[in-house]
Each structure stands twice: as C-alpha cells, then as structure tokens.
Short mmCIF file of C-alpha atoms in Angstrom, two decimals:
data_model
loop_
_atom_site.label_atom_id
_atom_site.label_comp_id
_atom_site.label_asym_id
_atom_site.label_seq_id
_atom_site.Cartn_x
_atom_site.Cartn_y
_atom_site.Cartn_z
CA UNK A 1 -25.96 -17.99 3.93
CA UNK A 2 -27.04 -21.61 4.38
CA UNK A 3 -28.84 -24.54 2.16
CA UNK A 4 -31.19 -27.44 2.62
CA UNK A 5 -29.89 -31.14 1.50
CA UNK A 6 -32.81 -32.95 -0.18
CA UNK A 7 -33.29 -33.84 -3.34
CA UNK A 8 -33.59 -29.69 -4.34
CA UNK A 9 -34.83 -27.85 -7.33
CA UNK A 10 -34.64 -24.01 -6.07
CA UNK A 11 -33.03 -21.97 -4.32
CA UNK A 12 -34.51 -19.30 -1.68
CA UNK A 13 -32.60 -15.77 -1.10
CA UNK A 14 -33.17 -13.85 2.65
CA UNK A 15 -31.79 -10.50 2.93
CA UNK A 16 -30.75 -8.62 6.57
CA UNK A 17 -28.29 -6.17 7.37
CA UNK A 18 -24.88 -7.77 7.52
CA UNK A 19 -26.09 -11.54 6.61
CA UNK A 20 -27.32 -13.06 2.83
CA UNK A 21 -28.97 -16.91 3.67
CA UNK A 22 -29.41 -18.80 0.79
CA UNK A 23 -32.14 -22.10 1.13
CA UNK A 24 -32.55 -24.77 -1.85
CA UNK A 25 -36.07 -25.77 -1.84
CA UNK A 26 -38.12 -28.72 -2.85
CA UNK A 27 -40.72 -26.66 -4.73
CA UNK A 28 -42.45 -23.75 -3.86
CA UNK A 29 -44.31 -24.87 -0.92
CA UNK A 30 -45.75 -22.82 1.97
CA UNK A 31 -44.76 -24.63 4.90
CA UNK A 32 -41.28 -25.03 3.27
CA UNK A 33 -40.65 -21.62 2.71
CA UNK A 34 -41.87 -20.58 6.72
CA UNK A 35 -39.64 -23.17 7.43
CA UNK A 36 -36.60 -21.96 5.59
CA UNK A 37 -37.51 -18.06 6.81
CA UNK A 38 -37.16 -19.43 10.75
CA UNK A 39 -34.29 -21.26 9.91
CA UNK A 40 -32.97 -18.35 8.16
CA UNK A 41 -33.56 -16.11 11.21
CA UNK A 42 -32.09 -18.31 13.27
CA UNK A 43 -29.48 -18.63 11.55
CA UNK A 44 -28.44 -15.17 12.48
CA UNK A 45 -27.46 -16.23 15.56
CA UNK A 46 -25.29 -19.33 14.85
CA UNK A 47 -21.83 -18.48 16.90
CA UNK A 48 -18.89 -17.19 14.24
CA UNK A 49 -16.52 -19.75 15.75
CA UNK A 50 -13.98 -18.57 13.21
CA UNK A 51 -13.41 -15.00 14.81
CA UNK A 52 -13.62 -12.94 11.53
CA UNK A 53 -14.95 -9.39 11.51
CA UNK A 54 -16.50 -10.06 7.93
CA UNK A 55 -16.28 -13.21 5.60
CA UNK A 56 -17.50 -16.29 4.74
CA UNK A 57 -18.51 -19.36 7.61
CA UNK A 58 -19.65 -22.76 7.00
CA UNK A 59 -21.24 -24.44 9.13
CA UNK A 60 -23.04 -27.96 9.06
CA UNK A 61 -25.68 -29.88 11.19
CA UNK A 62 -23.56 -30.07 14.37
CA UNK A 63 -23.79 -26.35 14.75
CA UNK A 64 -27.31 -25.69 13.32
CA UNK A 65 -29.66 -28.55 14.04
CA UNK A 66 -30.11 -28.63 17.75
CA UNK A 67 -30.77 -24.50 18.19
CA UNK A 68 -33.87 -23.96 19.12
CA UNK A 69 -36.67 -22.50 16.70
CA UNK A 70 -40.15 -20.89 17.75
CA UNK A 71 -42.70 -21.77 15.14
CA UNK A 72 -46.24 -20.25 14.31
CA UNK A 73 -47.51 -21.82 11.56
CA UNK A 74 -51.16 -23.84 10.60
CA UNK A 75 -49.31 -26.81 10.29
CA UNK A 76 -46.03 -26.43 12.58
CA UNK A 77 -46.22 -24.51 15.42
CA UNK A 78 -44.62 -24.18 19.43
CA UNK A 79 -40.90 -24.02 20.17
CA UNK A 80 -38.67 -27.17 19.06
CA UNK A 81 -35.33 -28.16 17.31
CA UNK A 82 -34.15 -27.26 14.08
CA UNK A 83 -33.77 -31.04 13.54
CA UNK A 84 -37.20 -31.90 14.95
CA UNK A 85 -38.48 -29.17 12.47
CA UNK A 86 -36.92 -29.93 9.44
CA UNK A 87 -38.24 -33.87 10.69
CA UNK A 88 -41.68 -32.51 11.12
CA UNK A 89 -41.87 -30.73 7.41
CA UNK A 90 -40.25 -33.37 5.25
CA UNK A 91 -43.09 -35.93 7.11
CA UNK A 92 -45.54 -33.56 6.00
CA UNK A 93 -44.37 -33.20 2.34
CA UNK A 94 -43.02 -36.55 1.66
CA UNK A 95 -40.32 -35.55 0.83
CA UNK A 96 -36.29 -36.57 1.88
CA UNK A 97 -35.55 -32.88 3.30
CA UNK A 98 -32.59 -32.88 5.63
CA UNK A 99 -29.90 -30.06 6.51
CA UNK A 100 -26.90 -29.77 4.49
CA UNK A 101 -25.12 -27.01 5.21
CA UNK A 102 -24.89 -23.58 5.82
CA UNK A 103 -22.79 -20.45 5.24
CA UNK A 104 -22.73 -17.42 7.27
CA UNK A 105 -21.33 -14.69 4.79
CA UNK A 106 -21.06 -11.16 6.87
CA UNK A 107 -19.30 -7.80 6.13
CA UNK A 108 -17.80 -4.94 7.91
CA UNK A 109 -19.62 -1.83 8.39
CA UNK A 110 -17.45 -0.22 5.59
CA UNK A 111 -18.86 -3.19 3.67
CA UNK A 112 -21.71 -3.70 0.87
CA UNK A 113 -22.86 -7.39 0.29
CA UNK A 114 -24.36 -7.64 -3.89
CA UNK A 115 -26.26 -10.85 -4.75
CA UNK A 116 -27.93 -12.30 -8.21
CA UNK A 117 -30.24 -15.23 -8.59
CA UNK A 118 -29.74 -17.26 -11.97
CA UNK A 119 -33.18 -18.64 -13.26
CA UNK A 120 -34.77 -17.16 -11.03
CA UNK A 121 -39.11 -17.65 -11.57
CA UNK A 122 -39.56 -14.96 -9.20
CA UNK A 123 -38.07 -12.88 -6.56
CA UNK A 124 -35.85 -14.86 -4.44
CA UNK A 125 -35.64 -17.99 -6.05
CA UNK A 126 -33.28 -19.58 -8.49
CA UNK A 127 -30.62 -22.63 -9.60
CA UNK A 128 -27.79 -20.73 -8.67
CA UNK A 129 -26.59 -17.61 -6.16
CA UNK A 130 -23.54 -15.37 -6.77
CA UNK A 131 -22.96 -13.08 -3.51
CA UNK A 132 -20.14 -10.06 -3.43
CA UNK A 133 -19.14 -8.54 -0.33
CA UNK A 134 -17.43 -5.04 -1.22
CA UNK A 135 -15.65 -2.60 1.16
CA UNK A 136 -15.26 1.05 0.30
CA UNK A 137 -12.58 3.06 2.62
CA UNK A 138 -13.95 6.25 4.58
CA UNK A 139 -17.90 7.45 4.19
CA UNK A 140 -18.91 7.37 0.82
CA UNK A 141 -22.62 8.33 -0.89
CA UNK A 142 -22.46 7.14 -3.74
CA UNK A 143 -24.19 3.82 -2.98
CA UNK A 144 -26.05 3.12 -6.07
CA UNK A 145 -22.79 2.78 -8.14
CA UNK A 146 -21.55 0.78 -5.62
CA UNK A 147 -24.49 -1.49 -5.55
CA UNK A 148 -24.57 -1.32 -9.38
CA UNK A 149 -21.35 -2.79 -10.01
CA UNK A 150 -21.67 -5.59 -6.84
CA UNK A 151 -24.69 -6.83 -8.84
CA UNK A 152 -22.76 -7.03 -11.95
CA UNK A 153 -19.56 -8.95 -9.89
CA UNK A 154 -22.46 -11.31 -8.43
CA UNK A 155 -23.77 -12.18 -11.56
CA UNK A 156 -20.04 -12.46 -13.17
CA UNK A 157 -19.75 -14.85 -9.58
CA UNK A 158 -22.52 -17.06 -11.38
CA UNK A 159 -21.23 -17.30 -14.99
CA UNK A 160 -17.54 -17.63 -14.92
CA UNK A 161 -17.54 -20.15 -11.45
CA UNK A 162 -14.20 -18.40 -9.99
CA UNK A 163 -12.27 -20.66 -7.24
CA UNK A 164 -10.13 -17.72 -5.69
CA UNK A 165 -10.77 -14.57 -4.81
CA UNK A 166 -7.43 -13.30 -6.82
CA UNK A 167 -4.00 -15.01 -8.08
CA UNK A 168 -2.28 -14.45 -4.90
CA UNK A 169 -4.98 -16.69 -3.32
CA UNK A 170 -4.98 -19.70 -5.33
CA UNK A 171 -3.20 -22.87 -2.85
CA UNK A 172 -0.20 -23.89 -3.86
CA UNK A 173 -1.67 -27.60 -4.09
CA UNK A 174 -3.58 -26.02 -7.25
CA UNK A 175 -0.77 -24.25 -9.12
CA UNK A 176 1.28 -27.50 -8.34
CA UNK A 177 -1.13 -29.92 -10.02
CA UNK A 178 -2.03 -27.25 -12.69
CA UNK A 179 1.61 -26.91 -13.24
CA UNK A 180 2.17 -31.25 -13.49
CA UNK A 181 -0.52 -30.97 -16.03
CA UNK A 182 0.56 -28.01 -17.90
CA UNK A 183 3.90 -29.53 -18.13
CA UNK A 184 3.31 -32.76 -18.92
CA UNK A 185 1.20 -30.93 -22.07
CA UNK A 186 3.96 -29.23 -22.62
CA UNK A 187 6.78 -32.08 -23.09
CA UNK A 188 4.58 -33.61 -25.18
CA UNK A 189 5.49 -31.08 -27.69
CA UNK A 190 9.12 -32.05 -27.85
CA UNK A 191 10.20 -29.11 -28.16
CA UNK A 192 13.47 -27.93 -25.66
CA UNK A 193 13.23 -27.31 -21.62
CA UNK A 194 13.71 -23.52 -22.29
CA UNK A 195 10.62 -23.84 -24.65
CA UNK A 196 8.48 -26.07 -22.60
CA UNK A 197 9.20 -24.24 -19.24
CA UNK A 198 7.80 -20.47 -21.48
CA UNK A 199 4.51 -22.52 -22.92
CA UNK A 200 3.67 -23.74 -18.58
CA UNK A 201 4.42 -20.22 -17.72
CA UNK A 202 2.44 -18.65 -20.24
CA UNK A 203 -0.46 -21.51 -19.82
CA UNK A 204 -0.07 -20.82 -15.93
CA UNK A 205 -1.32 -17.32 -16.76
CA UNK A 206 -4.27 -18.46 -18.41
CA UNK A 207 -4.66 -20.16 -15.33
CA UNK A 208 -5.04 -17.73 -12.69
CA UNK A 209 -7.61 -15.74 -15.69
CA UNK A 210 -10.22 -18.78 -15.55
CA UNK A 211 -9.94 -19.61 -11.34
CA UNK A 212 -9.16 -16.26 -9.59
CA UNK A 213 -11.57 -13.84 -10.11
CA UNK A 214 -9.87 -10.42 -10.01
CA UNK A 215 -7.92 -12.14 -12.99
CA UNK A 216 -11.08 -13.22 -15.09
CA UNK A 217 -12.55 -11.28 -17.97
CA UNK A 218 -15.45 -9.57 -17.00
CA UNK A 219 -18.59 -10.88 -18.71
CA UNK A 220 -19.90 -7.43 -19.70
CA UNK A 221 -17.24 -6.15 -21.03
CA UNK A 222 -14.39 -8.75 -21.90
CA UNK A 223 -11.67 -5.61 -22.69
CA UNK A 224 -11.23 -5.28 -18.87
CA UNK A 225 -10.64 -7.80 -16.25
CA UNK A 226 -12.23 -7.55 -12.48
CA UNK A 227 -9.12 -6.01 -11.27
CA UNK A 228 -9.60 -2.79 -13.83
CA UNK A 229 -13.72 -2.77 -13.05
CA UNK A 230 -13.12 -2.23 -9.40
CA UNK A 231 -10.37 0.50 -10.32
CA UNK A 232 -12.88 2.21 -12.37
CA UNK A 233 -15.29 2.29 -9.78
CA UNK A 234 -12.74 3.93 -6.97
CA UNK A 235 -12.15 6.69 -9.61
CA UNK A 236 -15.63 7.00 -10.07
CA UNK A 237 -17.17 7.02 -6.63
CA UNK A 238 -14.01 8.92 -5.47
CA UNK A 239 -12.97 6.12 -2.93
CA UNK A 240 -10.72 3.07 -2.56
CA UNK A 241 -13.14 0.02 -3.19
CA UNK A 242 -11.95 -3.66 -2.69
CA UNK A 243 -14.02 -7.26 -3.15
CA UNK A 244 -13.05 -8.84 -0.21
CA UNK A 245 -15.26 -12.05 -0.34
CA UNK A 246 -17.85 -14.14 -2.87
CA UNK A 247 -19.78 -16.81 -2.74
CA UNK A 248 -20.99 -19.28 -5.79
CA UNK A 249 -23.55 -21.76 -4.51
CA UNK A 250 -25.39 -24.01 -6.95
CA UNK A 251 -28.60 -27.01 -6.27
CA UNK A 252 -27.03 -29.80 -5.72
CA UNK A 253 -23.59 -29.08 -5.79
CA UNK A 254 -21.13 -31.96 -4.04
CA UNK A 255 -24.24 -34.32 -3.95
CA UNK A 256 -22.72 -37.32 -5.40
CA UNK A 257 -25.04 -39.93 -6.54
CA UNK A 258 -25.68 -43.46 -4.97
CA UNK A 259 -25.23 -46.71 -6.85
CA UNK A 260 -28.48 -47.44 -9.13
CA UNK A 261 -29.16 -50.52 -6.31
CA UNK A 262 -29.47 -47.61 -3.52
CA UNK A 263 -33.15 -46.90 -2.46
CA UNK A 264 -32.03 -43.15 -1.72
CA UNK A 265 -31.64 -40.89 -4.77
CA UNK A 266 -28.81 -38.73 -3.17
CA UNK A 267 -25.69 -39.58 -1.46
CA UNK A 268 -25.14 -38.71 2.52
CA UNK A 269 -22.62 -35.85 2.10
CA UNK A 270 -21.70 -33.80 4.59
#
C-alpha cells in the first residue's frame, strides 16, 4: 500500500492478489488516477528489503521515485521515472503533488487481506483505509465468513485507531511513559503506595484496551473484545484463524503545517 504527499483530499484503493495500495488524491481527476494505477502497479515490484514472508513495508521516495514507469495516456505517455511522472502530472494540474510514502502490505498464501474505505463517494475512494491481513491454518472453504469478519476488523481498524497489533506488542517506551503518566495521576490522589501502585495497574489495563487491538472492544458488538471475535470465528469456520497485521492510514496524517509566513501549505515530511 502506498500514498501521494500533496495537499490530499481522497484516498484511492487498488486491489491484487497478495498486495492492497492505497493513493490519496487531489480530486477525482483522470490523469491522476492513471497516474496513481501505474504507480500502483509498479509498485508491485518495489524490492521487500525487509525479508518478511507477509507484513507490512514502508517505503519512501528513495526506493520508489527513480523505477521506471511505462505510460499510455492522452496527456502522459512513453517510458520515464516515477519522479519525472509525478513532475509531469502535478505541472499539468497545478497542483503541489509529490510522493510521500508508500507501504507494501503482503500476506502468506494461508493469508486473507480485508479492507474498508471511510467516506468513501464511491468505490475506491475515501478519508481513511483500515486493511486486515488474516491467516487461517490448513485449507479452509469457508471464505465468505472469513472475508466477512476481516471487513468488520478493517472497519473496527478505522474507528477505534489501534497502535499495536495486541498487548504483548505495545514498546516498552509506551507502557513506560503511559505508566509516568498514570502514576503521576495516581499520587495526586494521596492516597498510600499500595493504593496508587493498584489504580496504575488497573489504569494500565485500560491501556492496552484503547492501543492494542486484540484488547479493544469491538465496535459491533462491545460485549466481546477482538481477541473473543477471532475465537468465534475458528469455532465457526472449523480452523485456527489469527490477525497477523493492519494497517490505519488517514489524508494527511504526519503532515505538519508550515508557519503562516510559509508560501507552501504543507510541511516537507518525509
């Protein structure tokens, strides 16, 4: 999966096999969206430095931008550069369109990748992308509960912004700060040590429930958590079934702004 930088409104969902791109468009425009399809192709091929079978892979501009694309379009045609392409379009809109980033999210071939598109004016498009990858041990048929329930994770991916795929996850960087803040709460109380160290545990908790997904409540149905949805469905397809990656992307995201004396309306970020 991969985005534009620019100053975006939309974004634009590609489907193949093993791969789910993701491209944040201007506005609906024809020679943006060819654009973002070759780039999307293209960006099939971009080289998985990170070794994985099946996961998710940034990558930025000095991966992406000097591949070559082959273009066969009215208005952009012939073989050139990403770069030179992206160049070529945002000349032709007038519009600040430059290449952001991009994420590569794959699966195994036991795997089934789920996506959903929030405000979404038509197929494809939308402010915001939740992506599931789920693996299901041995051959198993029953693909349309499968499928139902990785829609229903994608859009819970969207609504309740998870940071780790489950407790055991979360960096101990966060549960230190988290802690520091919890405890600080927690003093604050005067109450004793024994007390304050039971109200940070018990906040902790809470925690992991809002960052790590297999904690959260599930949006559907808040009497079960992720954990005890994915259970369900390995009783009910008849096989072991696991999330083993997601992805929440959202226009505009990390785009800090620029001073109001800056002539650009969006900060360089890589």
């Amino acid at each position: 999966m991969w985005s534009h930088r620019g100053t975006f409104r939309t974004p634009y969902l590609f489907r193949f096999p093993n791969l789910v791109h993701l491209m944040f468009l201007p506005w609906i425009n024809d020679i943006f969206q060819y654009l973002a399809l070759a780039m999307a192709k293209r960006a099939l091929l971009v080289e998985n430095s990170s070794q994985q079978v099946s996961g998710v892979f940034p990558f930025g501009p000095e991966i992406f931008e000097e591949l070559k694309l082959d273009l066969d379009h009215p208005k952009v045609n012939g073989e050139t550069t990403v770069s030179n392409a992206v160049t070529e379009v945002a000349a032709i809109m007038g519009e600040n369109v430059k290449f952001r980033r991009g994420f590569l999210l794959s699966k195994s071939s036991a795997g089934v990748l789920s996506a959903y598109l929030h405000t979404s004016p038509q197929p494809g498009l939308g402010r915001i992308a939740g992506i599931v990858s789920l693996e299901v041990e041995g051959e198993n048929t029953q693909l349309e509960a499968i499928q139902r329930v990785g829609s229903e994770l994608a859009m819970h991916v969207v609504a309740a912004k998870p940071l780790f795929l489950s407790k055991d996850l979360v960096s101990s960087e966060a549960i230190a700060n988290e802690r520091e803040i919890l405890k600080s709460q927690a003093e604050s109380t005067a109450k004793s040590q024994m007390a304050v160290e039971k109200m940070v545990e018990g906040r902790l908790r809470k925690y992991f429930e809002e960052v790590a997904l297999m904690e959260q409540k599930f949006i559907v149905n808040d009497a079960i958590n992720i954990k005890t949805l994915v259970d369900n469905l390995s009783k009910e397809v008849g096989s072991p079934v696991k999330v083993t990656n997601f992805l929440r992307v959202e226009v505009g995201e990390g785009i800090e702004r620029l001073e109001a004396a800056s002539d650009e309306p969006v900060a360089q970020t890589a």
